[in-house]
Each structure stands twice: as C-alpha cells, then as structure tokens.
Short mmCIF file of C-alpha atoms and ligand atoms in Angstrom, two decimals:
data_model
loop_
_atom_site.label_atom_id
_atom_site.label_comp_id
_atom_site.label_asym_id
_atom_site.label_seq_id
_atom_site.Cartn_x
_atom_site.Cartn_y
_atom_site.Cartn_z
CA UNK J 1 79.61 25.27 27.45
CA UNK J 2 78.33 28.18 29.59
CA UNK J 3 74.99 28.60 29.96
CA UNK J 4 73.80 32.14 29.03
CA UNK J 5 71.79 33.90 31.43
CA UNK J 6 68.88 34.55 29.16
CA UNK J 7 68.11 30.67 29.34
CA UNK J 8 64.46 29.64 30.54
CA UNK J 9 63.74 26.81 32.53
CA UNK J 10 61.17 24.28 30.68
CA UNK J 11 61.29 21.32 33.08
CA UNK J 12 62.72 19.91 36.63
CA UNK J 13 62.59 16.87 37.11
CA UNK J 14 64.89 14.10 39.55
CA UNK J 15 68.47 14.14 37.57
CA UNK J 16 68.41 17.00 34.90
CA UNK J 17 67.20 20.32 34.05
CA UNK J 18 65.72 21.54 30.65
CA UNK J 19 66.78 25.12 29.37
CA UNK J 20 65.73 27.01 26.38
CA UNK J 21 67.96 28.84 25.10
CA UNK J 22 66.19 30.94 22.12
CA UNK J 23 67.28 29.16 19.25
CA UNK J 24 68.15 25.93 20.89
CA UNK J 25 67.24 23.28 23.83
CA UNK J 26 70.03 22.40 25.93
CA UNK J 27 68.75 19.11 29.01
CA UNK J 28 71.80 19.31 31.53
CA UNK J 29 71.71 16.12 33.91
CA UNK J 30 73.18 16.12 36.84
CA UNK J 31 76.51 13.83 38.20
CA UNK J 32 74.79 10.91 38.96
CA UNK J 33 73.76 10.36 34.98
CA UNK J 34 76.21 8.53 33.42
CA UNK J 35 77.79 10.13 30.32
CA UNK J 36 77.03 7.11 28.09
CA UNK J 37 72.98 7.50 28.69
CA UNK J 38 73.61 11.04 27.49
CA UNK J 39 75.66 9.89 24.67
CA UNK J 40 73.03 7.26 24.13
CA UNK J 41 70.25 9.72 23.82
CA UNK J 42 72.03 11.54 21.47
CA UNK J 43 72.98 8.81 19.52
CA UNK J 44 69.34 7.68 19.21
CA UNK J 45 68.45 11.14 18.38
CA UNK J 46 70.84 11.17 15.70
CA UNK J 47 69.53 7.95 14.32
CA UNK J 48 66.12 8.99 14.26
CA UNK J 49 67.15 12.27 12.74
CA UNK J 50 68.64 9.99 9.84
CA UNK J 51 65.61 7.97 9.51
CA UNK J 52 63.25 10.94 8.66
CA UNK J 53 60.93 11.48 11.72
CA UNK J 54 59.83 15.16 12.37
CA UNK J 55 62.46 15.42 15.32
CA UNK J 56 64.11 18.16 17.00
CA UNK J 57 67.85 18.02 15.56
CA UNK J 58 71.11 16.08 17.59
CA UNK J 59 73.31 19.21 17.53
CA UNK J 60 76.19 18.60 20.44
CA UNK J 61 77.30 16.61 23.70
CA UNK J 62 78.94 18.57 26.06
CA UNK J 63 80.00 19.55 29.77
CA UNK J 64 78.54 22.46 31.64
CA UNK J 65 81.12 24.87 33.39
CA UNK J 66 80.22 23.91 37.07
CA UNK J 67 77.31 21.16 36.25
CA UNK J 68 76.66 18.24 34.75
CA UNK J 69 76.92 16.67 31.11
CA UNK J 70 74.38 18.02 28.65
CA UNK J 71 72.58 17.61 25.21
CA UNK J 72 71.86 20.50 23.34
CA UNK J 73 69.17 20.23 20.13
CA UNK J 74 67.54 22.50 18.21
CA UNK J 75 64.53 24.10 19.41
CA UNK J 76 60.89 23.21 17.79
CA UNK J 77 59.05 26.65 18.21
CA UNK J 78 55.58 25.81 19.63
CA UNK J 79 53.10 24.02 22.32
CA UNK J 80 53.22 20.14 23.04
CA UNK J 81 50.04 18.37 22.79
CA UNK J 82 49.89 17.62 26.38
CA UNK J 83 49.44 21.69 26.86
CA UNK J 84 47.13 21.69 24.28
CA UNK J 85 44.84 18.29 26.29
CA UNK J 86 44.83 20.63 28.73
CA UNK J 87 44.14 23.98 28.08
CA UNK J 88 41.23 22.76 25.60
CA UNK J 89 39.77 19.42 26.90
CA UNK J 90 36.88 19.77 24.77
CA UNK J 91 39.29 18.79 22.07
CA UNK J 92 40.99 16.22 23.61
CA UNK J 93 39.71 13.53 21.49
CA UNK J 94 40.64 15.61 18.56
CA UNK J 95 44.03 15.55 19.99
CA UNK J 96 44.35 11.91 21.05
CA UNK J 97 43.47 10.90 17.31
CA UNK J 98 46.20 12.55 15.99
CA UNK J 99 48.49 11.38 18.96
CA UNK J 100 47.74 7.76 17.94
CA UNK J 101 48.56 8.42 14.27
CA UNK J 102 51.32 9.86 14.46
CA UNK J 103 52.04 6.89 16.61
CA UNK J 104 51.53 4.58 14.40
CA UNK J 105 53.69 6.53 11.45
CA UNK J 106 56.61 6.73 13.94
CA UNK J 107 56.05 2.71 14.50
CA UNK J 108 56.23 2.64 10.14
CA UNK J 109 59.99 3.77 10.03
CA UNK J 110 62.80 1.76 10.32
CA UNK J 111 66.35 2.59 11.93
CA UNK J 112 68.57 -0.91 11.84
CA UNK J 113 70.94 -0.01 14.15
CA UNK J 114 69.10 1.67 17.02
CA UNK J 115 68.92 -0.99 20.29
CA UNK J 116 66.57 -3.55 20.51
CA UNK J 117 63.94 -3.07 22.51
CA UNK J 118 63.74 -7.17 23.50
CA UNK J 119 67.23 -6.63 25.18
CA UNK J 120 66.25 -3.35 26.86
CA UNK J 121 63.19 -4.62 28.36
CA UNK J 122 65.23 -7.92 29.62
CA UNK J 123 68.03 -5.74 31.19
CA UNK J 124 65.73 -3.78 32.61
CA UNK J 125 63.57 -6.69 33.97
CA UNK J 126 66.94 -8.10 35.31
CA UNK J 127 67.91 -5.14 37.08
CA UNK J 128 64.85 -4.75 39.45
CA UNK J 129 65.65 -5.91 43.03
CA UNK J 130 62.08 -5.43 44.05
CA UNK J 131 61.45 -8.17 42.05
CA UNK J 132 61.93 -12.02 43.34
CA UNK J 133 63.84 -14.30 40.99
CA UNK J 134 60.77 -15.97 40.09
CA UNK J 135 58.93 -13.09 38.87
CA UNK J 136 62.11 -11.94 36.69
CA UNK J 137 61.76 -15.20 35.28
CA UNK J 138 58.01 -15.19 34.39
CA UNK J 139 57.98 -11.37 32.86
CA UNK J 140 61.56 -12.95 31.06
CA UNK J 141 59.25 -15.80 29.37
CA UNK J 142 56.82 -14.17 28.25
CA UNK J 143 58.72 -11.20 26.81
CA UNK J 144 60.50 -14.30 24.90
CA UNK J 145 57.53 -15.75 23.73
CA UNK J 146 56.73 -12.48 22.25
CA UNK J 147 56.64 -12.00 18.07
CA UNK J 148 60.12 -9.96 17.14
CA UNK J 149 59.40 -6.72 15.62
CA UNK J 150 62.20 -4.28 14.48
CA UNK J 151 59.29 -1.41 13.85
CA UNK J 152 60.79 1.95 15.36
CA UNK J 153 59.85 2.61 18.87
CA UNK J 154 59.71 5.84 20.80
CA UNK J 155 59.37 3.64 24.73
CA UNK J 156 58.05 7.15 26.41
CA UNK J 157 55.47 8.03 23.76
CA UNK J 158 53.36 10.77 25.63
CA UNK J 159 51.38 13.94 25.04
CA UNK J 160 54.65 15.85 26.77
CA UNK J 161 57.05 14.51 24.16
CA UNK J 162 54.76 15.58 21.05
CA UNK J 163 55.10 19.13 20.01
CA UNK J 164 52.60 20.79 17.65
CA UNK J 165 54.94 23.02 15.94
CA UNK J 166 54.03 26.81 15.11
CA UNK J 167 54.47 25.36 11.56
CA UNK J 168 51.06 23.33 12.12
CA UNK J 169 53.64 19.86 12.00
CA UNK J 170 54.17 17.51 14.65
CA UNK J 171 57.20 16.75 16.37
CA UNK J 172 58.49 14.15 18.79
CA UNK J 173 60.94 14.94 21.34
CA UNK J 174 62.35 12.77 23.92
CA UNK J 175 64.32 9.92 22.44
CA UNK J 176 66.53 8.48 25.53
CA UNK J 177 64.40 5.70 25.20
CA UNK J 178 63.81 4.19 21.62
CA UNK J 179 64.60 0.89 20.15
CA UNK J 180 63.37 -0.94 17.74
CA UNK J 181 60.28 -3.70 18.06
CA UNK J 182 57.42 -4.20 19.09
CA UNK J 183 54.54 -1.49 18.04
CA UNK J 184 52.32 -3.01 20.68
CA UNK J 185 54.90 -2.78 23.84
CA UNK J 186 55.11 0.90 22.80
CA UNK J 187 51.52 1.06 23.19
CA UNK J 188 51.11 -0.77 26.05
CA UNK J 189 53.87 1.85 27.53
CA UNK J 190 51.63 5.02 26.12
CA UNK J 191 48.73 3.64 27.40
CA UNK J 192 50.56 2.70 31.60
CA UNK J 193 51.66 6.80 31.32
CA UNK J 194 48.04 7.82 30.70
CA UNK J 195 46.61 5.00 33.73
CA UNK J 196 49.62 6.83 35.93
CA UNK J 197 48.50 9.97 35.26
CA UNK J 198 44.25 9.10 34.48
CA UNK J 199 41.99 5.62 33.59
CA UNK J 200 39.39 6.88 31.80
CA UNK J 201 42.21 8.63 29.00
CA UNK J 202 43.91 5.61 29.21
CA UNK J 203 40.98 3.40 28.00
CA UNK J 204 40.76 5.87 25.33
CA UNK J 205 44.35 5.75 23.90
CA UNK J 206 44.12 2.27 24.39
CA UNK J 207 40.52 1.66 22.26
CA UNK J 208 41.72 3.80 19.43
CA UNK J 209 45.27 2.99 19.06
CA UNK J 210 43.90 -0.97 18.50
CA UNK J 211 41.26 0.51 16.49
CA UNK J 212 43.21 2.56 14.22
CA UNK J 213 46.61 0.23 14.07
CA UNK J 214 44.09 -3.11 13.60
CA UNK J 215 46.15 -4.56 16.84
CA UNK J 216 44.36 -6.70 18.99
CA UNK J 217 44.57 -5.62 22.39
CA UNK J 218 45.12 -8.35 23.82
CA UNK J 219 48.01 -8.17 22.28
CA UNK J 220 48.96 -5.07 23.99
CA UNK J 221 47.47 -6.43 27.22
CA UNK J 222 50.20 -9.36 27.45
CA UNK J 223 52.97 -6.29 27.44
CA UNK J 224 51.90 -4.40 30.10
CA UNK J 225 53.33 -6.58 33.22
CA UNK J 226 56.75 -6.09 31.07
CA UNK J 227 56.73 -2.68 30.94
CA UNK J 228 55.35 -1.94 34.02
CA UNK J 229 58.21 -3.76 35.69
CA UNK J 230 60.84 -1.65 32.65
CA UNK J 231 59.03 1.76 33.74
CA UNK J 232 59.98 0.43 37.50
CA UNK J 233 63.56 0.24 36.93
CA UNK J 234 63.57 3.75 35.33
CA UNK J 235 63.40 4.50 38.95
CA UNK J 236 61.08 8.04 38.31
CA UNK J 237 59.88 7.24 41.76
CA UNK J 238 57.09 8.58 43.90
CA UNK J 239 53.59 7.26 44.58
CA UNK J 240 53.60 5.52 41.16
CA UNK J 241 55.60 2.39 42.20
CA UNK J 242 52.81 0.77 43.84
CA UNK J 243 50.36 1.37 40.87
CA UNK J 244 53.61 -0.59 38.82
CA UNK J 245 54.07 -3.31 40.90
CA UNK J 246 50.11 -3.81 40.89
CA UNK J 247 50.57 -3.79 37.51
CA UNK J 248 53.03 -6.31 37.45
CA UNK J 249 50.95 -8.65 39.82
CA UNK J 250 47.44 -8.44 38.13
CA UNK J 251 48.97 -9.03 34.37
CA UNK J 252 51.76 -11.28 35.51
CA UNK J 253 49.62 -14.20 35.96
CA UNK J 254 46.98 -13.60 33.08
N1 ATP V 1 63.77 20.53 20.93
C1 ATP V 1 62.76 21.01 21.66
N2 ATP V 1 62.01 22.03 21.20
C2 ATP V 1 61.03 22.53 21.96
N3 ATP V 1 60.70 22.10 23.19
C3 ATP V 1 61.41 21.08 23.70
C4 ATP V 1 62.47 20.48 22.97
N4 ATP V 1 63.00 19.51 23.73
C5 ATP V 1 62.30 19.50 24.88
N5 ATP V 1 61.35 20.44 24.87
C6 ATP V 1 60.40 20.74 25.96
O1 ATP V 1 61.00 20.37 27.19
C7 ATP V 1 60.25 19.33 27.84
C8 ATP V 1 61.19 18.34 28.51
O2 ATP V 1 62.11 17.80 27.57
P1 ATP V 1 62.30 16.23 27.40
O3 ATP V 1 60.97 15.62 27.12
O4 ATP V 1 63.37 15.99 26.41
O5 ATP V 1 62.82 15.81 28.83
P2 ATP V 1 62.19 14.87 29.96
O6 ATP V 1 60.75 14.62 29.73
O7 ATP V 1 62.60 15.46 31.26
O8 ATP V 1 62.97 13.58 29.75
P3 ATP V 1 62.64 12.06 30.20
O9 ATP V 1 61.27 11.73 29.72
O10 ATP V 1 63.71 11.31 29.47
O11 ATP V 1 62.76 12.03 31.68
C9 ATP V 1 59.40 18.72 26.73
O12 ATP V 1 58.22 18.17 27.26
C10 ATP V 1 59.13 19.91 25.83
O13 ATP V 1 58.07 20.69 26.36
MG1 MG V 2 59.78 14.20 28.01
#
C-alpha cells in the first residue's frame, strides 16, 4: 500500500504511527514490530468483529512502500471518550459510568478461540529481566491460584480506546491486547492506566466498576502486582516504570 497524501496523523507513539485516511484507519509500525503482533492484532480484531462487539472492522494486513507493516480498519466517525473527560470534566462521572458498562458488556461476550489471558500474563511475567527469579515466581503463584475465567477481555481498556460514535454508539478500538479471562485483571489493568495517568480517577473507576459488576475489590486488588509487572514488559517506557515496579513491590507481598 501507498499511503495517500491526504492522510492525517491521529497518534505517535514509540513503534507506529496512526493515519486517517477518510474512510479508513490505517496504524503503520515500524521495523522493529514483528509481523506476527500485527497479524495478531488483526486476528483478535477479527475475532471480536465475529463475536458482535461495536468494533471498528479488520479490513487488511499489509506492507507500506518504504515503511513498516500496517493494519488498516475501518474508520468509526467521531470523538473518544477520553476527549470527551477532557474537554467537559464536569461530566466526567457521566462518562466514567458509561465507560464501566460498557466494560462490563464487553466482559459478557465470549470468543473461544482468542488467547488466554492466564498464558499472556505468565509469558509476560517470564519475560521481565528487571525482575529477580523469585519475584517471577511469586506474581507466577498467585496468577495460578487465580479463578479461570474465559469472559472476553479488552487488557488496555481506556478512555483513548472508546469512541463515542457520531451515531450516539460506543465503540472500542485497540484490540492488540485481548484474551479471554478474568473480568477483574481487566479491571485491575483499567484502573493501573488511570493511577499512571491520575489517583483520584482511578479510585473512581475502581469504586464503580466493583459497584456496578458486584466484584469485590479485593478481588481486583490481588491482580494488580500481575499486571503491573505485564504492563512492564509492554516496555511503553518513560517515568512510569518506577510507579510499576512500586506497584509490583507494595501488592506483591499483600
Ligand atoms: N477505527 C478507528 N476509527 C476512529 N478512530 C480510530 C480508529 N482506530 C484508532 N483510532 C484513533 O486513533 C487512536 C490510536 O489508535 P489505537 O488506539 O489503535 O493505537 P494505540 O493506542 O497507539 O495502540 P496501543 O495502545 O496498542 O499502543 C485512538 O485512540 C483513536 O483516537
Ligand atoms: Mg489505543
């Protein structure tokens, strides 16, 4: 493919860019992705396309003339809710309600075949050389002493993957990351993207996602050393790998 040269940029961020290009959304990583991820995200997308969750649609893999690989979707014409947060905070709770349900409606679906979210978090877990054996061991226990859940998970469910759609729908974008399992280790990953970014939203999320999904939060507690140390190994850098390996230490030993 050749990218046009009416495309917009939507996002920048480490290894891809994110183009619009009118009628579609084309994210083109860069060389250092490997093509399987990308096929992996597509083939998630696909699956959740199947399943029936408002997503934007798995239209094409392919290789951009002089860049990287790329998926292309269709486009979802509108604002995400994380625009929305912002540009009218006196609605935010407003908007964080209907972030949690549609939260819990996406954990309501199930997709068989998409990758289990107990082997992701282990493989994860067992790829982090900041970690000492011993640690990899404890977050490995108690993500095995954990219920099994096959409930479908988004794993980077955040106000910038939620579009409100100028059809008054929501949509989710953003699928590189779902399995299926546990609705409260999705939570408990919401809720460490809202500490990253702010506490007080963070108690928020967490107080009305338990509240409205009847989930203990303890519950979700006990997940957040795992997927502290699984947001590590995504390796999105910066200031925030201190916060996750505090995260890591303070829950770790609960
Ligand atoms: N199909 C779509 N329709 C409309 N807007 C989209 C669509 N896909 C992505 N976007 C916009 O582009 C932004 C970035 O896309 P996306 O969330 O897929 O990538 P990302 O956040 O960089 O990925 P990752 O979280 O995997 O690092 C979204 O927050 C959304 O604003
Ligand atoms: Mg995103």
């Amino acid at each position: 493919m050749i990218l046009p040269d009416t495309k917009v940029e939507l996002a920048r961020r480490g290894n891809k860019v994110v183009y619009d290009l009118g009628d579609k959304i084309v994210k083109v990583f860069n060389e250092t992705k490997p093509v399987s991820d990308v096929f992996n995200e597509a083939l998630n997308l696909a699956r959740i396309n199947e399943c029936g969750i408002r997503s934007p649609r798995a239209l094409e893999v392919t290789q951009i003339e002089d860049g990287g690989w790329a998926l292309v979707t269709s486009k979802v014409p509108g604002t995400t809710l994380a625009e929305k947060m912002v540009a009218e905070p006196a609605r935010f709770y407003e908007y964080l309600e209907q972030f949690v349900d549609l939260q819990i409606e996406i954990h309501s679906f199930r997709s068989p075949l998409l990758p289990r979210q107990r082997d992701k978090y282990a493989r994860m877990i067992n790829s982090l050389e900041e970690l000492n054996a011993s640690t990899r061991y404890d977050l490995l226990q108690r993500l095995d002493g954990m219920k099994l859940e096959t409930n479908v998970c988004h794993g980077d469910f955040n106000p910038t993957n939620v579009i409100v759609g100028d059809d008054g729908q929501l949509y989710v974008c953003d699928w590189a990351h779902a399995t299926q399992g546990a609705p409260a280790a999705d939570a408990a990953m919401t809720y460490l993207l809202f500490a990253l970014q702010d506490k007080q939203q963070a108690d928020a999320y967490l107080e009305l996602y338990c509240d409205r999904a009847d989930e203990p939060v303890q519950i979700v507690r006990s997940y957040l050393s795992i997927v502290a140390a699984s947001e590590l190994a995504r390796k999105r850098g910066g200031a925030n790998d201190e916060f996750l390996m505090s995260c890591i230490d303070v829950f770790d030993y609960q």
